[in-house]
Amino acid sequence: MRVLFERLAEYAYAQPDQVAIQGADASGDCLILTYQALWGRIRALSETLLALDTQMIGLAGDNSVSWVLIDLAAAYAGISIVPIPPFFTAEQQHHVLDTAGVDWVIGSPHPDVALSHASVTTLAGLPCHARDVDAPPALPPAVKVTFTSGSTGSPKGVVLSAATLESVSVSLASTVSTTAVPSRHLVVLPLSTLLENMTGVYVPLLLGVTTVIPSSYDLGLVGSSQLNLNQLMSGLIRYRPQSLVLTPALLRAVIHLGEQHPGAVADLKHVAVGGAKVPPGLLRAASRLGLSVFEGYGLSECGSVVSLNTSEHHCVGSVGKPLPHHRVFLAPDGEIMVAGATFSGYLDRDFHPHQGAVATGDIGEFDDDGFLYVKGRKKNQLITAFGRNIHPEWIEAEAMAYSALSNMVVLGEGKDYLTAIIGSDSPDQAKQQLMQLNHQLPDYAQLRAVIFTAPFHQQPHLITANGRPKRDVFCQQFEPQLNTSAQPLLTDETLPITAHS
């Protein structure tokens, strides 16, 4: 992260009074740090961290300026660190601590996580707990380990070098700097997720602008997939951000607020969206509000962002052009492959080094202008009884433009037609919106039947910690019902002819 800290030193001299970060500290009080003050705090904290003689810091807790200070100080000191997502269960957080060999926990993990020792000190207002570790894994020096929730209950550790993190963040900053740079970024996603850690902290600091860091509660975010719209609106009005990084679900919420209260989004100049496919209908709705929304694509194994639409190179429906720190190509079967600044390996009790290009598991294609399109997950592709290959994520992404279809998973492997599994308390509204959705889909991809169930967040076994469907669990639970409990959505005359062997 040499370039980042060189920039911070330059800004501390050239623009000492420019606000670098502001927001809630560990106690919830407002803290404002100029570039000069931030640079001084990072250097002082790094000396204290070095005195702990730690091999791996576990950084726990909600979004705060204090969280950012520890993260930056560890990077400056060359100390390995693992962010602990606050939305992980106690069992998952234990898994993170044990797998990464965390010997110091800074911050507050899940209350059911037992720590070896009582807090002996505080750093940046966060409690520090020493932790007994029998045999820490052999890792490269100065890494960040980011744990992804994956499709199962046990998070997977992705080991990233400082060089990879720097390469990605510098590339992003260089890409953004070719246009009008937003002067005020609001952190919305959890900082423990690599995307916000990179785009909400490293990139704004490289650009010399201000990052605002409220608590998740202050913005109405609960866990990883629940949202209070009134609190989010209050936060947007209070902080007047010019840029945000959002998931498609949060973009839908921001658009809804903008339609009801235009003043809440009046200052927004740049909204980047990632984490899942963005429905074209959402992008059109954002455009009607005058919002510049840019879809991107990435994964933790590639240091977060791989490709991104920009104001200069923008194609709706694509995930943009690959950024210069990566070389992106397609395997013969269409799988997206990424080489360049990628991860060092996986961590699961032992460290498993990685070499060569990353096989993303996503199916994609390029157009003649070099824009990348993600068609779906390789392993999730459905083949109907009529031999049609269908990526359910495509249909589910289109459905996200409809309020009653935000909890929807598509099943239909080997079947004559596709069935929608919808978590909803408003079946009549959902049926009406499903009919509207079908009008924009080709006949082979239309939803011909529906099964209603409770909202997915009330059935946590169905989704990962970050809200993605566990498709194997959906199949186990709902496949037996496809021929017995599914409600026909279209008339018999519109159903496809049954295939015969």
Coordinates of C-alpha atoms in Angstrom, one line a residue, residues 155-341:
P155 CA -17.0 -18.7 5.4
K156 CA -14.1 -19.1 3.0
G157 CA -10.9 -17.1 3.6
V158 CA -9.4 -15.2 0.6
V159 CA -5.8 -14.1 1.2
L160 CA -4.9 -10.9 -0.5
S161 CA -1.4 -9.3 -0.6
A162 CA -0.8 -5.6 0.0
A163 CA 0.4 -5.4 -3.6
T164 CA -2.9 -6.7 -5.0
L165 CA -4.9 -4.4 -2.8
E166 CA -2.8 -1.4 -4.0
S167 CA -3.0 -2.4 -7.6
V168 CA -6.8 -2.6 -7.6
S169 CA -7.4 0.6 -5.6
V170 CA -4.9 2.6 -7.7
S171 CA -6.5 1.3 -10.9
L172 CA -9.9 2.3 -9.6
A173 CA -8.8 5.7 -8.5
S174 CA -7.1 6.3 -11.9
T175 CA -10.3 5.3 -13.7
V176 CA -12.5 7.6 -11.6
S177 CA -10.1 10.5 -11.8
T178 CA -10.7 10.7 -15.6
T179 CA -14.1 12.2 -14.9
A180 CA -15.5 14.8 -12.4
V181 CA -14.4 13.4 -9.1
P182 CA -17.2 13.3 -6.4
S183 CA -16.0 15.3 -3.4
R184 CA -18.0 13.4 -0.7
H185 CA -18.4 9.6 -0.5
L186 CA -20.9 8.0 1.9
V187 CA -20.1 4.5 3.2
V188 CA -23.2 2.4 3.1
L189 CA -22.1 -1.2 2.8
P190 CA -20.3 -2.9 5.7
L191 CA -16.6 -2.0 5.7
S192 CA -15.8 -5.6 6.5
T193 CA -16.9 -6.4 2.9
L194 CA -13.9 -5.9 0.6
L195 CA -15.9 -3.8 -2.0
E196 CA -16.7 -1.0 0.5
N197 CA -13.3 -1.3 2.2
M198 CA -11.6 -0.6 -1.2
T199 CA -14.1 1.8 -2.8
G200 CA -15.2 3.6 0.4
V201 CA -11.8 4.1 2.1
Y202 CA -8.8 3.4 -0.1
V203 CA -10.0 5.0 -3.3
P204 CA -11.4 8.3 -1.8
L205 CA -8.2 8.7 0.2
L206 CA -6.1 8.2 -3.0
L207 CA -8.2 10.9 -4.6
G208 CA -7.9 13.3 -1.7
V209 CA -11.7 13.6 -1.1
T210 CA -13.9 13.2 2.0
T211 CA -15.4 9.9 3.2
V212 CA -18.3 9.9 5.5
I213 CA -18.7 6.9 7.8
P214 CA -21.9 6.7 9.8
S215 CA -22.8 3.5 11.7
S216 CA -25.0 1.0 9.8
Y217 CA -27.8 1.7 12.3
D218 CA -27.6 5.4 11.5
L219 CA -28.5 4.5 7.9
G220 CA -31.1 2.0 8.8
L221 CA -29.2 -1.1 7.8
V222 CA -29.8 -4.2 10.0
G223 CA -27.6 -7.2 9.5
S224 CA -26.8 -7.8 5.8
S225 CA -30.2 -7.7 4.2
Q226 CA -32.7 -5.6 6.2
L227 CA -33.3 -1.9 5.7
N228 CA -35.3 0.9 7.3
L229 CA -36.2 3.2 4.5
N230 CA -36.9 6.2 6.7
Q231 CA -33.5 6.1 8.4
L232 CA -31.8 5.7 5.0
M233 CA -33.6 8.8 3.7
S234 CA -32.7 10.8 6.8
G235 CA -29.0 9.7 6.3
L236 CA -29.0 10.8 2.6
I237 CA -30.5 14.2 3.5
R238 CA -28.1 14.7 6.4
Y239 CA -24.9 13.7 4.7
R240 CA -25.6 14.9 1.1
P241 CA -23.3 12.4 -0.5
Q242 CA -22.0 12.8 -4.1
S243 CA -21.1 9.1 -4.5
L244 CA -22.3 5.8 -3.2
V245 CA -21.4 2.1 -3.8
L246 CA -24.5 -0.1 -3.6
T247 CA -25.9 -3.5 -4.2
P248 CA -28.9 -3.8 -6.6
A249 CA -31.3 -4.1 -3.6
L250 CA -30.0 -0.9 -2.1
L251 CA -30.1 0.9 -5.4
R252 CA -33.8 0.0 -5.7
A253 CA -34.3 1.5 -2.2
V254 CA -32.4 4.7 -3.2
I255 CA -34.4 5.0 -6.4
H256 CA -37.7 4.6 -4.4
L257 CA -36.6 7.3 -2.0
G258 CA -35.6 9.6 -4.9
E259 CA -39.0 9.1 -6.6
Q260 CA -40.8 10.0 -3.4
H261 CA -38.4 12.6 -2.1
P262 CA -36.2 14.0 -4.9
G263 CA -34.2 16.1 -2.5
A264 CA -32.7 13.0 -0.9
V265 CA -30.7 12.2 -4.0
A266 CA -30.2 15.7 -5.3
D267 CA -26.4 15.8 -4.7
L268 CA -25.6 12.3 -6.0
K269 CA -23.3 12.3 -9.0
H270 CA -21.8 8.8 -9.1
V271 CA -23.4 5.6 -8.0
A272 CA -21.5 2.3 -8.5
V273 CA -23.5 -0.9 -8.3
G274 CA -22.1 -4.4 -7.9
G275 CA -22.5 -7.7 -6.0
A276 CA -25.2 -9.1 -8.3
K277 CA -26.8 -8.5 -11.7
V278 CA -28.5 -5.1 -12.0
P279 CA -31.9 -5.2 -13.7
P280 CA -32.1 -2.9 -16.7
G281 CA -35.4 -1.6 -15.3
L282 CA -33.5 -0.2 -12.3
L283 CA -31.0 1.5 -14.5
R284 CA -33.8 3.1 -16.5
A285 CA -35.5 4.3 -13.4
A286 CA -32.3 5.8 -12.1
S287 CA -31.8 7.6 -15.4
R288 CA -35.2 9.1 -15.1
L289 CA -34.1 10.6 -11.8
G290 CA -31.0 12.0 -13.3
L291 CA -28.7 9.6 -11.4
S292 CA -25.5 8.4 -13.0
V293 CA -25.4 4.7 -12.1
F294 CA -22.5 2.5 -13.2
E295 CA -22.6 -1.3 -13.0
G296 CA -19.5 -3.2 -12.3
Y297 CA -18.3 -6.7 -11.7
G298 CA -15.8 -8.3 -9.4
L299 CA -15.0 -10.9 -6.7
S300 CA -12.9 -11.2 -3.7
E301 CA -10.4 -13.5 -5.3
C302 CA -9.6 -10.7 -7.8
G303 CA -9.2 -8.0 -5.1
S304 CA -12.9 -6.9 -5.6
V305 CA -13.5 -4.9 -8.8
V306 CA -12.6 -6.4 -12.2
S307 CA -14.6 -4.3 -14.6
L308 CA -16.7 -1.2 -14.4
N309 CA -18.8 1.1 -16.5
T310 CA -17.7 4.7 -16.5
S311 CA -19.0 8.0 -17.9
E312 CA -16.5 7.7 -20.7
H313 CA -17.1 4.0 -21.5
H314 CA -20.7 3.0 -20.6
C315 CA -22.9 0.3 -22.0
V316 CA -26.2 -0.5 -20.2
G317 CA -26.6 -4.2 -19.6
S318 CA -22.8 -4.8 -19.5
V319 CA -20.5 -4.7 -16.5
G320 CA -18.2 -2.3 -18.3
K321 CA -14.7 -2.8 -19.6
P322 CA -12.0 -4.7 -17.6
L323 CA -9.8 -2.3 -15.5
P324 CA -6.1 -2.1 -16.5
H325 CA -4.8 -4.1 -13.5
H326 CA -6.5 -7.3 -14.8
R327 CA -6.4 -9.4 -18.0
V328 CA -9.9 -10.9 -18.6
F329 CA -10.5 -13.6 -21.1
L330 CA -13.1 -16.4 -21.7
A331 CA -12.5 -20.1 -21.4
P332 CA -13.8 -22.3 -24.3
D333 CA -17.0 -22.9 -22.3
G334 CA -17.5 -19.2 -21.8
E335 CA -16.3 -19.1 -18.2
I336 CA -14.8 -15.7 -17.3
M337 CA -11.1 -16.0 -16.4
V338 CA -9.1 -13.3 -14.7
A339 CA -5.3 -12.9 -14.5
G340 CA -3.1 -10.2 -13.1
A341 CA -3.7 -8.7 -9.6

